[in-house]
Amino acid sequence: MLKTNFQVSEEYLRRALSSLEALEGRNGKGNEFLGWLDLPEATPSFLIDECEQVASLWREMGVQVVVVIGIGGSYLGAKASIEALRHAFEEDVNPGKMRVVFAGHNLSEEYHAELLDFIEDKNVACVVISKSGTTTEPAVAFRLVKEHIEKKYPAQEACRRIVAVTDAASGALKSLSTQKGYKTFVIPGDVGGRFSVLTPVGLLPIILAGYDIREMMKGACDMARRCREKNYDNPAVRYAAARNELYASGKKIEILVNFNPKLQYVGEWWKQLYGESEGKDGKGIFPAAVNFTTDLHSMGQYIQGGERILFETVVSVKHPKRELVIGHDAQNLDELNFLAGKHLDECNKMAELGTRLAHIDGGVPNLQVEMDTIDEYNLGELFFFFEKACGISGYMLDVNPFDQPDVETYKKNMFALLDKPKYEEASKAIRLRLKD
Ligand code: PA5
């Protein structure tokens, strides 16, 4: 069970509790997007069965690679889960396993050309995920992958190799899927992208990669129960209170720290969750993430000695799933015999403790979230904990945590520069500006 160590004042705890009440009472800002609160308990078993049926069908068809297309909330939850759960050298260790790769999360020509090289001689299928169904990056990637699949397989078979996850009724992806006859899964209208990991957005890719989504749901359910409690022991209340108190004291940047590279993309997922939810109206903690001990050799100096506007939240893992003991060397030329007989994890834990103490001494307050081990259950707990705390924390900041109005600004410029129809005036204006 997830444990935390947040020290917080009564005043901030009280404020966090009243934000929890607004969230639970569904009467705060953005309350039309609170469907994610119910996902752990309300997701029907048949939905998971349906995702499993896609996985079985594609396995029977001999699919080797599934290209999952999406960006932001439509990919980071699945990516974070799969990276956390997979063997670090999966392709060599489990060569027969259906492999999930991601696309449409950037517009790089090299990346997508190399993806097409990679799938050229593979048995391939595709899941395209977009709630709006109109986001440029995944739409472009889907056009490329769809063309590849349609060239390679007869029409009916191509159709069986594509699944869309999108809105129930609106958007270009929905109409394209209906016309082509793709199997589709629905993203509920009241769940925003970055809160959607427990909808088919996350469920389907995670199941396709071979992981146990029911366990993840169990973890999320248990955490949902804990995070509903209207008391100061509620971990989401404590985390939201702690980070807001630190923010008010001038700590403007929060760094999510892991000591296990498997959690790198949990950091990316968390950055989107908090960055898009809180960074608005001229407010918000800037979310950053590091992988230790790796980044102690790159970012460690700044964290220890740079500007004192940082605090850290360390995601600790209590039990590694593997054991490795450092051996004794009779010659001891590397002078490491003081570590002989110790588990590598003990070294990692001492690095973690030593770093936390050093950072606290250096003026970087330290919060800790401890998970038992990295598995589906614990990830379910962790995801829901961070989501719930994010809703509470956004309300404490007095922003709407469930919209992202400022993301549109770059899109308008990009469309104007690419001469998208209906952007003619903006195209003229931006070209004039660029002449100056
Ligand atoms: O959290 C969000 O809502 C966004 O980050 C979206 O997930 C992201 O922009 C992708 O949008 P869509 O799923 O509509 O393609």
Coordinates of C-alpha atoms and ligand atoms in Angstrom, one line a residue:
M1 CA 0.0 0.0 0.0
L2 CA 1.3 3.4 -0.9
K3 CA 2.8 5.4 2.0
T4 CA 3.6 9.1 2.2
N5 CA 5.6 11.3 4.6
F6 CA 4.1 14.8 4.0
Q7 CA 4.5 17.3 6.9
V8 CA 1.8 19.9 6.5
S9 CA 0.2 22.7 8.5
E10 CA -3.3 22.5 9.8
E11 CA -4.3 25.6 7.7
Y12 CA -3.3 23.9 4.4
L13 CA -4.9 20.6 5.4
R14 CA -8.1 22.4 6.1
R15 CA -8.0 24.0 2.7
A16 CA -7.2 20.7 1.0
L17 CA -10.1 19.1 2.8
S18 CA -12.6 21.7 1.6
S19 CA -11.2 21.3 -2.0
L20 CA -11.8 17.5 -1.6
E21 CA -15.4 18.3 -0.6
A22 CA -15.9 20.5 -3.7
L23 CA -14.4 17.7 -5.9
E24 CA -16.6 15.0 -4.3
G25 CA -19.6 17.3 -4.3
R26 CA -19.0 17.9 -8.0
N27 CA -19.7 21.6 -7.6
G28 CA -16.3 23.1 -8.3
K29 CA -14.7 24.4 -11.5
G30 CA -14.7 22.1 -14.6
N31 CA -17.2 19.7 -12.8
E32 CA -18.4 18.4 -16.2
F33 CA -15.1 16.5 -16.5
L34 CA -15.2 14.5 -13.3
G35 CA -16.0 11.1 -14.9
W36 CA -12.5 9.8 -14.0
L37 CA -13.5 9.8 -10.3
D38 CA -15.8 6.9 -10.9
L39 CA -13.6 4.9 -13.3
P40 CA -12.0 2.5 -10.9
E41 CA -15.3 1.3 -9.5
A42 CA -17.6 1.8 -12.4
T43 CA -15.6 0.3 -15.3
P44 CA -17.6 -2.7 -16.4
S45 CA -15.8 -6.1 -16.7
F46 CA -17.2 -6.5 -20.2
L47 CA -15.1 -3.5 -21.4
I48 CA -12.0 -5.2 -20.2
D49 CA -13.2 -8.5 -21.8
E50 CA -13.6 -6.6 -25.1
C51 CA -10.1 -5.3 -25.0
E52 CA -8.8 -8.8 -24.2
Q53 CA -10.7 -10.1 -27.3
V54 CA -8.8 -7.7 -29.5
A55 CA -5.6 -8.9 -28.0
S56 CA -6.6 -12.6 -28.6
L57 CA -7.7 -11.9 -32.1
W58 CA -4.5 -10.1 -33.0
R59 CA -2.4 -12.8 -31.4
E60 CA -4.2 -15.5 -33.4
M61 CA -3.5 -13.4 -36.5
G62 CA 0.2 -13.5 -35.7
V63 CA 0.5 -9.8 -35.1
Q64 CA 4.0 -8.9 -34.1
V65 CA 3.8 -5.1 -33.7
V66 CA 1.0 -2.9 -32.6
V67 CA 1.5 0.8 -33.4
V68 CA -0.4 2.8 -30.8
I69 CA -1.0 6.3 -32.1
G70 CA -1.8 9.2 -29.7
I71 CA -0.3 12.3 -28.0
G72 CA -0.5 13.8 -24.5
G73 CA -3.2 12.1 -22.4
S74 CA -3.9 9.8 -25.3
Y75 CA -0.6 8.0 -24.9
L76 CA 1.4 8.9 -21.8
G77 CA -0.6 6.6 -19.4
A78 CA -0.2 3.6 -21.5
K79 CA 3.5 4.4 -22.3
A80 CA 4.2 4.9 -18.5
S81 CA 2.6 1.6 -17.6
I82 CA 4.2 -0.4 -20.3
E83 CA 7.7 1.0 -19.7
A84 CA 7.3 0.4 -15.9
L85 CA 6.1 -3.3 -16.4
R86 CA 8.2 -4.5 -19.3
H87 CA 11.6 -6.2 -19.1
A88 CA 14.3 -3.6 -19.8
F89 CA 15.5 -5.8 -22.7
E90 CA 12.1 -7.2 -23.6
E91 CA 12.6 -7.6 -27.3
D92 CA 15.6 -9.9 -26.8
V93 CA 14.2 -11.7 -23.7
N94 CA 10.6 -12.3 -25.0
P95 CA 11.1 -12.2 -28.8
G96 CA 7.7 -13.8 -29.5
K97 CA 5.6 -11.3 -27.6
M98 CA 3.3 -8.9 -29.4
R99 CA 5.2 -5.6 -29.2
V100 CA 3.6 -2.2 -28.6
V101 CA 5.3 0.8 -30.1
F102 CA 4.1 4.4 -30.1
A103 CA 3.6 7.0 -32.8
G104 CA 1.8 10.3 -33.4
H105 CA 3.3 11.9 -30.3
N106 CA 5.6 14.1 -32.4
L107 CA 5.9 15.4 -36.0
S108 CA 9.4 14.2 -36.6
E109 CA 9.9 13.0 -40.2
E110 CA 12.8 10.8 -39.1
Y111 CA 10.8 9.1 -36.4
H112 CA 7.9 8.2 -38.6
A113 CA 10.1 7.2 -41.6
E114 CA 12.0 4.9 -39.3
L115 CA 8.8 3.5 -37.8
L116 CA 7.7 2.6 -41.4
D117 CA 11.1 1.0 -42.0
F118 CA 10.6 -1.0 -38.8
I119 CA 7.1 -2.3 -39.6
E120 CA 7.9 -2.9 -43.3
D121 CA 8.3 -6.7 -43.0
K122 CA 6.3 -7.1 -39.7
N123 CA 2.8 -8.5 -39.1
V124 CA 1.3 -5.2 -38.0
A125 CA -1.9 -3.8 -36.4
C126 CA -2.7 -0.3 -35.1
V127 CA -4.7 1.4 -32.3
V128 CA -5.4 5.1 -33.0
I129 CA -6.4 7.1 -30.0
S130 CA -7.7 10.7 -30.0
K131 CA -10.6 12.0 -28.0
S132 CA -11.2 15.0 -30.1
G133 CA -10.4 13.0 -33.2
T134 CA -8.8 16.1 -34.8
T135 CA -5.4 16.4 -33.2
T136 CA -2.8 16.9 -36.0
E137 CA 0.1 14.8 -34.7
P138 CA -1.9 11.5 -34.3
A139 CA -4.0 12.2 -37.4
V140 CA -0.8 12.6 -39.6
A141 CA 0.7 9.4 -38.1
F142 CA -2.5 7.5 -38.6
R143 CA -2.7 8.5 -42.2
L144 CA 0.9 7.1 -42.7
V145 CA 0.3 3.8 -40.8
K146 CA -3.2 3.3 -42.3
E147 CA -1.7 3.7 -45.8
H148 CA 0.9 1.1 -45.0
I149 CA -1.7 -1.3 -43.6
E150 CA -4.1 -0.8 -46.5
K151 CA -1.3 -1.4 -49.1
K152 CA -0.1 -4.5 -47.3
Y153 CA -3.4 -6.3 -46.6
P154 CA -6.7 -6.9 -48.4
A155 CA -9.4 -4.3 -47.5
Q156 CA -11.3 -6.5 -45.0
E157 CA -8.2 -7.7 -43.2
A158 CA -6.8 -4.1 -43.1
C159 CA -10.0 -3.1 -41.3
R160 CA -9.6 -5.9 -38.7
R161 CA -6.1 -4.6 -38.0
I162 CA -7.2 -1.1 -37.0
V163 CA -9.0 -0.1 -33.8
A164 CA -10.0 3.5 -32.9
V165 CA -10.4 4.9 -29.4
T166 CA -12.3 8.2 -29.6
D167 CA -15.4 10.2 -28.7
A168 CA -18.8 8.5 -29.0
A169 CA -20.1 10.8 -31.6
S170 CA -17.9 13.7 -32.7
G171 CA -14.6 14.3 -34.5
A172 CA -12.9 13.3 -37.8
L173 CA -11.6 10.0 -36.4
K174 CA -15.1 8.9 -35.3
S175 CA -16.6 9.6 -38.8
L176 CA -13.6 7.9 -40.5
S177 CA -14.0 4.9 -38.3
T178 CA -17.7 4.6 -39.0
Q179 CA -17.1 4.9 -42.7
K180 CA -14.3 2.3 -42.7
G181 CA -16.0 0.0 -40.3
Y182 CA -13.2 -0.1 -37.7
K183 CA -13.9 -1.5 -34.2
T184 CA -14.1 1.4 -31.9
F185 CA -13.9 2.0 -28.1
V186 CA -15.4 5.1 -26.6
I187 CA -13.5 7.7 -24.4
P188 CA -16.2 9.0 -22.1
G189 CA -17.1 12.6 -22.7
D190 CA -16.7 13.6 -19.1
V191 CA -13.1 12.3 -18.8
G192 CA -10.3 14.6 -20.0
G193 CA -7.2 13.1 -21.8
R194 CA -4.7 13.3 -18.9
F195 CA -7.2 11.6 -16.6
S196 CA -8.0 8.8 -19.1
V197 CA -5.5 6.1 -18.3
L198 CA -8.2 3.9 -16.8
T199 CA -10.4 4.2 -19.9
P200 CA -9.8 2.2 -23.1
V201 CA -7.1 4.9 -23.8
G202 CA -4.9 3.1 -21.3
L203 CA -6.6 -0.3 -20.9
L204 CA -6.4 -1.4 -24.5
P205 CA -2.6 -0.8 -25.1
I206 CA -1.7 -2.1 -21.7
I207 CA -3.7 -5.3 -22.3
L208 CA -2.1 -5.6 -25.8
A209 CA 1.3 -5.4 -24.2
G210 CA 0.3 -8.4 -22.1
Y211 CA -0.3 -6.8 -18.6
D212 CA -3.0 -7.4 -16.1
I213 CA -5.4 -4.5 -16.2
R214 CA -7.7 -6.1 -13.6
E215 CA -5.0 -5.8 -11.0
M216 CA -4.4 -2.2 -12.0
M217 CA -8.1 -1.5 -11.5
K218 CA -8.0 -3.2 -8.1
G219 CA -5.1 -0.9 -7.1
A220 CA -7.0 2.2 -8.4
C221 CA -10.2 1.0 -6.5
D222 CA -8.4 0.7 -3.2
M223 CA -6.8 4.1 -3.7
A224 CA -10.1 5.6 -4.7
R225 CA -11.6 4.5 -1.4
R226 CA -8.7 5.9 0.6
C227 CA -8.7 9.2 -1.3
R228 CA -12.4 9.7 -0.6
E229 CA -12.0 9.8 3.2
K230 CA -12.7 13.2 4.6
N231 CA -9.9 13.4 7.0
Y232 CA -6.3 14.5 7.2
D233 CA -4.9 11.0 6.7
N234 CA -6.2 11.0 3.1
P235 CA -2.9 10.8 1.2
A236 CA -4.3 12.9 -1.7
V237 CA -5.4 15.6 0.7
R238 CA -1.9 15.6 2.4
Y239 CA 0.0 15.7 -0.9
A240 CA -2.1 18.6 -2.3
A241 CA -1.8 20.5 1.0
A242 CA 2.0 20.0 1.2
R243 CA 2.7 21.1 -2.4
N244 CA 0.5 24.1 -2.1
E245 CA 2.1 25.1 1.2
L246 CA 5.5 24.8 -0.4
Y247 CA 4.4 26.8 -3.5
A248 CA 3.1 29.6 -1.2
S249 CA 6.6 29.7 0.5
G250 CA 8.3 30.3 -2.9
K251 CA 9.0 26.8 -4.0
K252 CA 7.8 27.2 -7.6
I253 CA 9.2 24.0 -9.1
E254 CA 8.4 20.5 -8.1
I255 CA 10.7 17.7 -9.3
L256 CA 9.3 14.2 -9.4
V257 CA 12.2 11.9 -8.6
N258 CA 12.6 8.2 -9.2
F259 CA 15.5 5.9 -8.5
N260 CA 14.3 3.3 -11.0
P261 CA 14.5 3.9 -14.8
K262 CA 11.3 1.9 -15.1
L263 CA 9.5 4.9 -13.7
Q264 CA 10.8 7.4 -16.2
Y265 CA 7.5 7.7 -18.1
V266 CA 5.5 7.8 -14.9
G267 CA 7.4 11.1 -14.5
E268 CA 6.4 12.2 -18.1
W269 CA 2.7 11.2 -17.4
W270 CA 2.8 13.1 -14.0
K271 CA 4.3 16.2 -15.7
Q272 CA 1.4 16.4 -18.2
L273 CA -1.1 15.8 -15.4
Y274 CA 0.1 18.6 -13.2
G275 CA 1.4 20.9 -15.9
E276 CA -1.8 21.0 -17.9
S277 CA -4.1 21.0 -14.9
E278 CA -2.4 23.7 -12.9
G279 CA -0.3 25.9 -15.2
K280 CA -2.9 28.6 -16.1
D281 CA -4.1 32.1 -15.1
G282 CA -0.5 33.0 -14.4
K283 CA -0.2 30.4 -11.6
G284 CA 1.0 26.9 -11.0
I285 CA 4.0 24.8 -9.8
F286 CA 6.2 24.0 -12.7
P287 CA 6.5 20.2 -12.8
A288 CA 9.9 18.6 -13.7
A289 CA 11.1 15.1 -13.5
V290 CA 14.5 13.4 -13.0
N291 CA 15.8 9.8 -13.0
F292 CA 18.3 9.2 -10.2
T293 CA 21.0 8.2 -9.7
T294 CA 21.5 8.9 -13.5
D295 CA 20.6 12.5 -13.3
L296 CA 22.5 13.2 -10.1
H297 CA 25.4 13.3 -12.5
S298 CA 23.7 16.0 -14.6
M299 CA 21.1 17.8 -12.6
G300 CA 22.4 17.0 -9.1
Q301 CA 24.6 20.1 -8.9
Y302 CA 21.7 22.5 -9.7
I303 CA 19.3 20.8 -7.3
Q304 CA 21.9 20.8 -4.5
G305 CA 23.3 24.3 -5.1
G306 CA 21.3 26.3 -7.6
E307 CA 18.4 28.7 -7.1
R308 CA 16.3 27.7 -4.0
I309 CA 12.9 27.5 -5.7
L310 CA 12.7 23.7 -5.8
F311 CA 11.1 20.9 -3.9
E312 CA 11.1 17.2 -4.6
T313 CA 8.6 14.4 -4.5
V314 CA 10.5 11.1 -4.5
V315 CA 8.6 8.0 -5.7
S316 CA 10.4 5.2 -3.8
V317 CA 10.0 1.6 -4.5
K318 CA 10.2 -0.6 -1.4
H319 CA 10.8 -4.0 -3.0
P320 CA 12.5 -4.7 -6.3
K321 CA 11.1 -7.6 -8.2
R322 CA 14.6 -9.0 -8.9
E323 CA 17.6 -9.8 -6.7
L324 CA 21.2 -9.2 -7.5
V325 CA 24.0 -9.5 -4.9
I326 CA 27.4 -7.9 -5.5
G327 CA 30.2 -10.5 -5.5
H328 CA 33.5 -10.6 -3.6
D329 CA 36.6 -10.2 -5.6
A330 CA 39.8 -11.6 -4.1
Q331 CA 42.0 -9.0 -5.8
N332 CA 39.7 -6.0 -5.0
L333 CA 41.4 -3.9 -7.7
D334 CA 38.2 -1.8 -8.0
E335 CA 38.2 -1.4 -4.2
L336 CA 34.5 -2.3 -4.0
N337 CA 34.8 -5.2 -1.6
F338 CA 33.0 -3.0 1.1
L339 CA 29.9 -3.7 -1.0
A340 CA 30.4 -7.4 -1.4
G341 CA 27.4 -9.4 -0.3
K342 CA 25.1 -6.5 -0.5
H343 CA 22.1 -6.3 -2.7
L344 CA 22.3 -3.7 -5.5
D345 CA 19.0 -2.4 -4.2
E346 CA 20.6 -1.6 -0.8
C347 CA 23.2 0.6 -2.6
N348 CA 20.3 2.3 -4.5
K349 CA 18.3 2.8 -1.2
M350 CA 21.3 4.3 0.5
A351 CA 21.9 6.6 -2.5
E352 CA 18.2 7.6 -2.2
L353 CA 18.4 8.3 1.5
G354 CA 21.7 10.1 1.2
T355 CA 20.4 12.2 -1.6
R356 CA 17.1 13.1 0.2
L357 CA 19.1 14.1 3.3
A358 CA 21.6 16.2 1.3
H359 CA 18.8 17.9 -0.6
I360 CA 16.9 18.7 2.6
D361 CA 20.1 20.1 4.1
G362 CA 20.6 22.1 0.9
G363 CA 17.1 23.8 1.1
V364 CA 15.2 21.4 -1.1
P365 CA 12.2 20.1 0.9
N366 CA 11.4 16.5 0.2
L367 CA 8.1 14.6 0.0
Q368 CA 8.0 10.9 -0.4
V369 CA 5.5 8.5 -2.0
E370 CA 6.4 4.9 -1.4
M371 CA 5.1 2.1 -3.5
D372 CA 5.5 -1.5 -2.5
T373 CA 6.8 -2.7 -5.8
I374 CA 6.4 -1.9 -9.5
D375 CA 3.5 -4.0 -10.7
E376 CA 0.0 -3.4 -12.1
Y377 CA -1.7 -3.1 -8.7
N378 CA 0.8 -0.5 -7.4
L379 CA 0.7 1.5 -10.6
G380 CA -3.2 1.6 -10.4
E381 CA -2.8 3.0 -6.9
L382 CA -0.2 5.5 -7.9
F383 CA -2.1 6.8 -11.0
F384 CA -5.3 7.3 -9.0
F385 CA -3.5 8.9 -6.1
F386 CA -1.8 11.5 -8.3
E387 CA -5.1 12.2 -10.2
K388 CA -7.1 12.8 -7.1
A389 CA -4.4 15.0 -5.5
C390 CA -4.2 16.9 -8.8
G391 CA -7.9 17.7 -8.7
I392 CA -7.7 18.8 -5.0
S393 CA -4.5 20.8 -5.6
G394 CA -6.0 22.6 -8.7
Y395 CA -9.0 23.7 -6.6
M396 CA -6.6 24.9 -3.9
L397 CA -4.9 27.1 -6.5
D398 CA -8.3 28.3 -7.6
V399 CA -7.9 27.2 -11.2
N400 CA -10.0 24.9 -13.4
P401 CA -7.8 21.7 -13.3
F402 CA -9.8 20.1 -16.1
D403 CA -9.3 22.4 -19.1
Q404 CA -6.2 23.4 -21.2
P405 CA -7.3 26.6 -23.0
D406 CA -3.7 27.8 -23.7
V407 CA -2.7 24.6 -25.6
E408 CA -4.6 26.1 -28.6
T409 CA -2.2 29.0 -29.1
Y410 CA 0.6 27.0 -30.9
K411 CA -1.9 25.2 -33.0
K412 CA -3.4 28.4 -34.4
N413 CA 0.1 29.6 -35.5
M414 CA 1.0 26.1 -36.9
F415 CA -2.3 25.9 -38.9
A416 CA -1.8 29.5 -40.2
L417 CA 1.7 28.7 -41.3
L418 CA 0.6 25.4 -42.9
D419 CA -2.2 27.3 -44.8
K420 CA -5.0 25.3 -43.3
P421 CA -8.4 26.2 -44.8
K422 CA -10.3 28.8 -42.7
Y423 CA -7.0 30.2 -41.3
E424 CA -6.5 32.6 -44.3
E425 CA -6.5 35.8 -42.2
A426 CA -4.2 34.3 -39.6
S427 CA -1.9 33.1 -42.3
K428 CA -1.6 36.7 -43.8
A429 CA -1.0 38.2 -40.3
I430 CA 1.7 35.7 -39.3
R431 CA 3.5 36.1 -42.6
L432 CA 3.5 39.9 -42.2
R433 CA 4.9 39.4 -38.7
L434 CA 7.7 37.2 -39.9
K435 CA 8.7 39.7 -42.6
D436 CA 9.6 42.3 -39.8
Ligands
PA5_1 O1 -5.1 16.1 -21.4 C1 -5.6 16.5 -22.5 O2 -6.8 16.7 -22.7 C2 -4.7 16.6 -23.7 O3 -3.3 16.5 -23.3 C3 -5.0 15.6 -24.7 O4 -4.9 14.3 -24.2 C4 -4.1 15.7 -25.9 O5 -4.0 17.0 -26.4 C5 -4.5 14.8 -27.1 O6 -5.8 15.1 -27.4 P1 -6.7 14.1 -28.3 O7 -6.9 12.9 -27.5 O8 -8.0 14.9 -28.5 O9 -6.0 13.8 -29.6

